[in-house]
PDB file of C-alpha atoms in Angstrom:
ATOM      1  CA  UNK G  16      12.968 -29.237  27.942  1.00  0.00           C
ATOM      2  CA  UNK G  17      14.956 -26.180  28.880  1.00  0.00           C
ATOM      3  CA  UNK G  18      18.346 -25.291  27.349  1.00  0.00           C
ATOM      4  CA  UNK G  19      20.193 -22.777  29.541  1.00  0.00           C
ATOM      5  CA  UNK G  20      23.223 -20.566  28.950  1.00  0.00           C
ATOM      6  CA  UNK G  21      24.293 -17.630  31.157  1.00  0.00           C
ATOM      7  CA  UNK G  22      20.687 -16.653  31.827  1.00  0.00           C
ATOM      8  CA  UNK G  23      19.942 -13.585  33.947  1.00  0.00           C
ATOM      9  CA  UNK G  24      19.166 -15.117  37.379  1.00  0.00           C
ATOM     10  CA  UNK G  25      15.832 -13.332  37.753  1.00  0.00           C
ATOM     11  CA  UNK G  26      14.590 -14.667  34.402  1.00  0.00           C
ATOM     12  CA  UNK G  27      15.898 -18.172  35.074  1.00  0.00           C
ATOM     13  CA  UNK G  28      14.152 -18.324  38.448  1.00  0.00           C
ATOM     14  CA  UNK G  29      10.916 -16.963  36.948  1.00  0.00           C
ATOM     15  CA  UNK G  30      11.103 -19.548  34.169  1.00  0.00           C
ATOM     16  CA  UNK G  31      11.610 -22.516  36.499  1.00  0.00           C
ATOM     17  CA  UNK G  32       9.051 -21.177  39.001  1.00  0.00           C
ATOM     18  CA  UNK G  33       6.493 -20.974  36.177  1.00  0.00           C
ATOM     19  CA  UNK G  34       6.872 -24.732  35.698  1.00  0.00           C
ATOM     20  CA  UNK G  35       6.712 -25.402  39.433  1.00  0.00           C
ATOM     21  CA  UNK G  36       3.493 -23.347  39.585  1.00  0.00           C
ATOM     22  CA  UNK G  37       1.620 -25.435  37.019  1.00  0.00           C
ATOM     23  CA  UNK G  38      -1.826 -26.621  38.125  1.00  0.00           C
ATOM     24  CA  UNK G  39      -1.132 -29.883  36.261  1.00  0.00           C
ATOM     25  CA  UNK G  40       1.569 -31.621  38.279  1.00  0.00           C
ATOM     26  CA  UNK G  41       2.592 -34.674  36.212  1.00  0.00           C
ATOM     27  CA  UNK G  42       5.619 -33.173  34.454  1.00  0.00           C
ATOM     28  CA  UNK G  43       9.386 -33.314  34.443  1.00  0.00           C
ATOM     29  CA  UNK G  44      11.641 -30.374  33.679  1.00  0.00           C
ATOM     30  CA  UNK G  45      14.772 -31.459  31.825  1.00  0.00           C
ATOM     31  CA  UNK G  46      17.399 -28.717  31.922  1.00  0.00           C
ATOM     32  CA  UNK G  47      20.661 -28.785  29.994  1.00  0.00           C
ATOM     33  CA  UNK G  48      23.142 -26.093  30.979  1.00  0.00           C
ATOM     34  CA  UNK G  49      25.249 -25.278  27.925  1.00  0.00           C
ATOM     35  CA  UNK G  50      28.490 -24.739  29.905  1.00  0.00           C
ATOM     36  CA  UNK G  51      27.449 -21.416  31.403  1.00  0.00           C
ATOM     37  CA  UNK G  52      30.332 -19.279  32.613  1.00  0.00           C
ATOM     38  CA  UNK G  53      28.149 -17.478  35.175  1.00  0.00           C
ATOM     39  CA  UNK G  54      28.507 -19.369  38.479  1.00  0.00           C
ATOM     40  CA  UNK G  55      25.091 -18.109  39.618  1.00  0.00           C
ATOM     41  CA  UNK G  56      23.452 -20.258  36.954  1.00  0.00           C
ATOM     42  CA  UNK G  57      25.025 -23.420  38.403  1.00  0.00           C
ATOM     43  CA  UNK G  58      23.960 -22.464  41.929  1.00  0.00           C
ATOM     44  CA  UNK G  59      20.359 -21.731  40.896  1.00  0.00           C
ATOM     45  CA  UNK G  60      20.016 -24.973  38.942  1.00  0.00           C
ATOM     46  CA  UNK G  61      21.595 -26.983  41.744  1.00  0.00           C
ATOM     47  CA  UNK G  62      19.142 -25.583  44.300  1.00  0.00           C
ATOM     48  CA  UNK G  63      16.107 -26.309  42.118  1.00  0.00           C
ATOM     49  CA  UNK G  64      17.121 -29.880  41.277  1.00  0.00           C
ATOM     50  CA  UNK G  65      17.633 -30.615  44.982  1.00  0.00           C
ATOM     51  CA  UNK G  66      14.249 -29.116  45.904  1.00  0.00           C
ATOM     52  CA  UNK G  67      12.079 -31.034  43.404  1.00  0.00           C
ATOM     53  CA  UNK G  68      12.757 -34.512  42.032  1.00  0.00           C
ATOM     54  CA  UNK G  69      10.828 -33.664  38.847  1.00  0.00           C
ATOM     55  CA  UNK G  70      13.654 -31.300  37.872  1.00  0.00           C
ATOM     56  CA  UNK G  71      16.549 -33.007  36.094  1.00  0.00           C
ATOM     57  CA  UNK G  72      19.695 -31.060  35.291  1.00  0.00           C
ATOM     58  CA  UNK G  73      22.753 -31.907  33.233  1.00  0.00           C
ATOM     59  CA  UNK G  74      25.798 -29.662  32.999  1.00  0.00           C
ATOM     60  CA  UNK G  75      27.421 -30.029  29.591  1.00  0.00           C
ATOM     61  CA  UNK G  76      31.225 -30.245  29.344  1.00  0.00           C
ATOM     62  CA  UNK G  77      31.291 -28.128  26.177  1.00  0.00           C
ATOM     63  CA  UNK G  78      29.203 -25.308  24.765  1.00  0.00           C
ATOM     64  CA  UNK G  79      27.051 -27.037  22.122  1.00  0.00           C
ATOM     65  CA  UNK G  80      24.732 -24.137  21.266  1.00  0.00           C
ATOM     66  CA  UNK G  81      20.981 -24.092  21.697  1.00  0.00           C
ATOM     67  CA  UNK G  82      20.441 -27.115  19.442  1.00  0.00           C
ATOM     68  CA  UNK G  83      23.004 -29.266  21.221  1.00  0.00           C
ATOM     69  CA  UNK G  84      21.742 -28.262  24.659  1.00  0.00           C
ATOM     70  CA  UNK G  85      18.149 -28.910  23.590  1.00  0.00           C
ATOM     71  CA  UNK G  86      19.107 -32.382  22.367  1.00  0.00           C
ATOM     72  CA  UNK G  87      20.835 -33.091  25.681  1.00  0.00           C
ATOM     73  CA  UNK G  88      17.637 -32.108  27.487  1.00  0.00           C
ATOM     74  CA  UNK G  89      15.545 -34.275  25.135  1.00  0.00           C
ATOM     75  CA  UNK G  90      17.821 -37.224  25.957  1.00  0.00           C
ATOM     76  CA  UNK G  91      16.835 -36.907  29.643  1.00  0.00           C
ATOM     77  CA  UNK G  92      13.082 -36.728  28.980  1.00  0.00           C
ATOM     78  CA  UNK G  93      10.938 -39.786  29.678  1.00  0.00           C
ATOM     79  CA  UNK G  94       7.485 -38.454  28.787  1.00  0.00           C
ATOM     80  CA  UNK G  95       5.325 -39.178  25.758  1.00  0.00           C
ATOM     81  CA  UNK G  96       5.345 -35.468  24.881  1.00  0.00           C
ATOM     82  CA  UNK G  97       8.061 -32.831  25.051  1.00  0.00           C
ATOM     83  CA  UNK G  98       7.358 -29.132  25.545  1.00  0.00           C
ATOM     84  CA  UNK G  99       9.826 -26.531  24.298  1.00  0.00           C
ATOM     85  CA  UNK G 100      10.663 -23.777  26.768  1.00  0.00           C
ATOM     86  CA  UNK G 101      13.269 -21.003  26.496  1.00  0.00           C
ATOM     87  CA  UNK G 102      15.427 -20.104  29.497  1.00  0.00           C
ATOM     88  CA  UNK G 103      14.033 -16.581  29.857  1.00  0.00           C
ATOM     89  CA  UNK G 104      10.347 -17.332  29.305  1.00  0.00           C
ATOM     90  CA  UNK G 105       7.412 -18.257  31.497  1.00  0.00           C
ATOM     91  CA  UNK G 106       4.393 -20.519  31.265  1.00  0.00           C
ATOM     92  CA  UNK G 107       1.047 -19.427  32.623  1.00  0.00           C
ATOM     93  CA  UNK G 108      -0.095 -21.717  35.492  1.00  0.00           C
ATOM     94  CA  UNK G 109      -2.694 -23.400  33.271  1.00  0.00           C
ATOM     95  CA  UNK G 110      -0.368 -24.108  30.309  1.00  0.00           C
ATOM     96  CA  UNK G 111       0.242 -27.811  30.914  1.00  0.00           C
ATOM     97  CA  UNK G 112      -3.364 -28.354  31.977  1.00  0.00           C
ATOM     98  CA  UNK G 113      -4.528 -26.903  28.646  1.00  0.00           C
ATOM     99  CA  UNK G 114      -2.154 -29.197  26.737  1.00  0.00           C
ATOM    100  CA  UNK G 115      -3.356 -32.288  28.614  1.00  0.00           C
ATOM    101  CA  UNK G 116      -6.982 -31.197  28.254  1.00  0.00           C
ATOM    102  CA  UNK G 117      -6.555 -31.049  24.474  1.00  0.00           C
ATOM    103  CA  UNK G 118      -4.779 -34.434  24.430  1.00  0.00           C
ATOM    104  CA  UNK G 119      -7.655 -35.994  26.373  1.00  0.00           C
ATOM    105  CA  UNK G 120      -9.993 -34.837  23.611  1.00  0.00           C
ATOM    106  CA  UNK G 121      -7.647 -35.298  20.631  1.00  0.00           C
ATOM    107  CA  UNK G 122      -5.399 -38.256  21.420  1.00  0.00           C
ATOM    108  CA  UNK G 123      -4.125 -38.269  17.836  1.00  0.00           C
ATOM    109  CA  UNK G 124      -2.387 -34.909  18.377  1.00  0.00           C
ATOM    110  CA  UNK G 125       1.337 -35.024  17.631  1.00  0.00           C
ATOM    111  CA  UNK G 126       2.092 -31.306  17.810  1.00  0.00           C
ATOM    112  CA  UNK G 127       0.352 -28.603  19.852  1.00  0.00           C
ATOM    113  CA  UNK G 128       1.084 -24.883  19.927  1.00  0.00           C
ATOM    114  CA  UNK G 129      -0.324 -21.874  21.750  1.00  0.00           C
ATOM    115  CA  UNK G 130      -0.394 -18.104  21.636  1.00  0.00           C
ATOM    116  CA  UNK G 131       2.076 -15.893  23.459  1.00  0.00           C
ATOM    117  CA  UNK G 132       2.744 -12.400  24.747  1.00  0.00           C
ATOM    118  CA  UNK G 133       6.134 -10.713  24.463  1.00  0.00           C
ATOM    119  CA  UNK G 134       7.206  -8.687  27.488  1.00  0.00           C
ATOM    120  CA  UNK G 135       9.713  -5.868  27.825  1.00  0.00           C
ATOM    121  CA  UNK G 136      12.534  -5.945  30.398  1.00  0.00           C
ATOM    122  CA  UNK G 137      10.242  -4.547  33.082  1.00  0.00           C
ATOM    123  CA  UNK G 138       7.684  -7.313  32.486  1.00  0.00           C
ATOM    124  CA  UNK G 139       5.116  -5.122  30.727  1.00  0.00           C
ATOM    125  CA  UNK G 140       3.380  -6.659  27.699  1.00  0.00           C
ATOM    126  CA  UNK G 141       4.482  -5.147  24.392  1.00  0.00           C
ATOM    127  CA  UNK G 142       3.058  -7.545  21.818  1.00  0.00           C
ATOM    128  CA  UNK G 143       0.461 -10.319  21.773  1.00  0.00           C
ATOM    129  CA  UNK G 144       0.947 -13.022  19.181  1.00  0.00           C
ATOM    130  CA  UNK G 145      -2.398 -14.655  18.404  1.00  0.00           C
ATOM    131  CA  UNK G 146      -1.516 -17.392  15.962  1.00  0.00           C
ATOM    132  CA  UNK G 147      -3.833 -18.790  13.310  1.00  0.00           C
ATOM    133  CA  UNK G 148      -4.775 -22.451  13.194  1.00  0.00           C
ATOM    134  CA  UNK G 149      -2.333 -24.702  11.386  1.00  0.00           C
ATOM    135  CA  UNK G 150      -1.619 -24.017   7.737  1.00  0.00           C
ATOM    136  CA  UNK G 151       1.250 -25.805   6.019  1.00  0.00           C
ATOM    137  CA  UNK G 152       1.258 -23.219   3.223  1.00  0.00           C
ATOM    138  CA  UNK G 153       1.644 -20.398   5.739  1.00  0.00           C
ATOM    139  CA  UNK G 154       4.283 -22.351   7.666  1.00  0.00           C
ATOM    140  CA  UNK G 155       6.335 -22.809   4.500  1.00  0.00           C
ATOM    141  CA  UNK G 156       6.363 -19.040   3.959  1.00  0.00           C
ATOM    142  CA  UNK G 157       6.839 -17.882   7.555  1.00  0.00           C
ATOM    143  CA  UNK G 158       7.730 -19.539  10.875  1.00  0.00           C
ATOM    144  CA  UNK G 159       4.612 -18.358  12.653  1.00  0.00           C
ATOM    145  CA  UNK G 160       4.795 -21.099  15.285  1.00  0.00           C
ATOM    146  CA  UNK G 161       7.399 -20.786  18.012  1.00  0.00           C
ATOM    147  CA  UNK G 162       6.512 -21.516  21.635  1.00  0.00           C
ATOM    148  CA  UNK G 163       4.781 -22.774  23.627  1.00  0.00           C
ATOM    149  CA  UNK G 164       4.942 -25.916  21.517  1.00  0.00           C
ATOM    150  CA  UNK G 165       4.606 -29.553  22.499  1.00  0.00           C
ATOM    151  CA  UNK G 166       5.728 -32.459  20.300  1.00  0.00           C
ATOM    152  CA  UNK G 167       5.191 -36.214  20.551  1.00  0.00           C
ATOM    153  CA  UNK G 168       8.521 -37.648  21.778  1.00  0.00           C
ATOM    154  CA  UNK G 169       8.587 -40.536  19.309  1.00  0.00           C
ATOM    155  CA  UNK G 170       8.548 -38.078  16.398  1.00  0.00           C
ATOM    156  CA  UNK G 171      11.373 -36.009  17.891  1.00  0.00           C
ATOM    157  CA  UNK G 172      13.463 -39.130  18.299  1.00  0.00           C
ATOM    158  CA  UNK G 173      12.611 -40.370  14.789  1.00  0.00           C
ATOM    159  CA  UNK G 174      13.758 -37.131  13.132  1.00  0.00           C
ATOM    160  CA  UNK G 175      16.878 -36.864  15.285  1.00  0.00           C
ATOM    161  CA  UNK G 176      15.964 -33.776  17.316  1.00  0.00           C
ATOM    162  CA  UNK G 177      17.536 -30.407  16.617  1.00  0.00           C
ATOM    163  CA  UNK G 178      20.300 -29.944  14.051  1.00  0.00           C
ATOM    164  CA  UNK G 179      23.297 -27.933  15.219  1.00  0.00           C
ATOM    165  CA  UNK G 180      23.826 -26.292  11.823  1.00  0.00           C
ATOM    166  CA  UNK G 181      20.520 -24.430  12.327  1.00  0.00           C
ATOM    167  CA  UNK G 182      21.359 -22.656  15.603  1.00  0.00           C
ATOM    168  CA  UNK G 183      19.536 -19.483  14.543  1.00  0.00           C
ATOM    169  CA  UNK G 184      16.529 -21.143  12.906  1.00  0.00           C
ATOM    170  CA  UNK G 185      16.556 -24.381  14.909  1.00  0.00           C
ATOM    171  CA  UNK G 186      12.839 -24.288  15.737  1.00  0.00           C
ATOM    172  CA  UNK G 187      11.789 -23.666  12.137  1.00  0.00           C
ATOM    173  CA  UNK G 188      13.941 -26.529  10.871  1.00  0.00           C
ATOM    174  CA  UNK G 189      12.673 -28.859  13.598  1.00  0.00           C
ATOM    175  CA  UNK G 190       9.026 -27.988  13.018  1.00  0.00           C
ATOM    176  CA  UNK G 191       9.280 -28.491   9.260  1.00  0.00           C
ATOM    177  CA  UNK G 192      10.781 -31.930   9.824  1.00  0.00           C
ATOM    178  CA  UNK G 193       8.048 -32.749  12.379  1.00  0.00           C
ATOM    179  CA  UNK G 194       5.393 -31.681   9.866  1.00  0.00           C
ATOM    180  CA  UNK G 195       6.941 -33.979   7.272  1.00  0.00           C
ATOM    181  CA  UNK G 196       6.008 -36.812   9.660  1.00  0.00           C
ATOM    182  CA  UNK G 197       2.531 -35.710  10.777  1.00  0.00           C
ATOM    183  CA  UNK G 198      -0.291 -33.290  10.084  1.00  0.00           C
ATOM    184  CA  UNK G 199      -1.919 -33.948  13.459  1.00  0.00           C
ATOM    185  CA  UNK G 200      -1.208 -30.362  14.514  1.00  0.00           C
ATOM    186  CA  UNK G 201      -3.486 -28.510  16.915  1.00  0.00           C
ATOM    187  CA  UNK G 202      -3.585 -24.902  18.066  1.00  0.00           C
ATOM    188  CA  UNK G 203      -4.807 -23.847  21.502  1.00  0.00           C
ATOM    189  CA  UNK G 204      -6.016 -20.282  20.896  1.00  0.00           C
ATOM    190  CA  UNK G 205      -5.009 -19.018  24.319  1.00  0.00           C
ATOM    191  CA  UNK G 206      -2.026 -17.072  25.604  1.00  0.00           C
ATOM    192  CA  UNK G 207      -0.149 -19.593  27.723  1.00  0.00           C
ATOM    193  CA  UNK G 208       3.410 -18.354  27.277  1.00  0.00           C
ATOM    194  CA  UNK G 209       5.256 -15.146  28.130  1.00  0.00           C
TER     195      UNK G 209
END
C-alpha cells in the first residue's frame, strides 16, 4: 500500500518504479492519494495506473492524513499480505522476492520486516539501520521496526487498520496491535528498503 500526499515528483516516480522493477512480479500496488493539491501528483499517478493494471489508484475527496489514506489503500488490496511503503521511499529489486522466499519457508509468518538505509536528498546513503531479530521487550521500549514491513491482511482487517488519532506514531500503534494478535514475526536481515 502507498499513501501519497503532495510528493516531490522525482521521489514519487522512483518509489513507483521501484515496485515496477521487482524481480517477483505477482504484486499489486494500491495507492491512495490524500487529496494532493499538486496537480503533478495526479498526472503521475494517472499515467502509472494506465500503464500497468497491477497499479490501483484512488483519489480521496478529503485529506484524511497518513492513517486515513493508508486505510483507503488497504481497502483496495486483495492479497494475503500487505506491504507498507512510504511515498518517497524505494524497494530494492529483490525486496518482494525475499519476502516470498521467507513465506515459502515459514508459512506461519504473519509479520515480516527488513533492514533499511536512509538517504540524503542527493541519494547518498547517510545511515544504515540493521535491525535486531524480534523482541517484544525491545519493541515496547522503542519502535525499532518501521519499513519495509509486510503484514498478513487478515490481521490488519481484524484490528481495524490504522487509527487516525495516531497520525505521527501510526506505525508504532499498528505494530503493537498486530503483535497483540501474533508473535509469528520474522526479520530478514538484509537491506531491502531505501
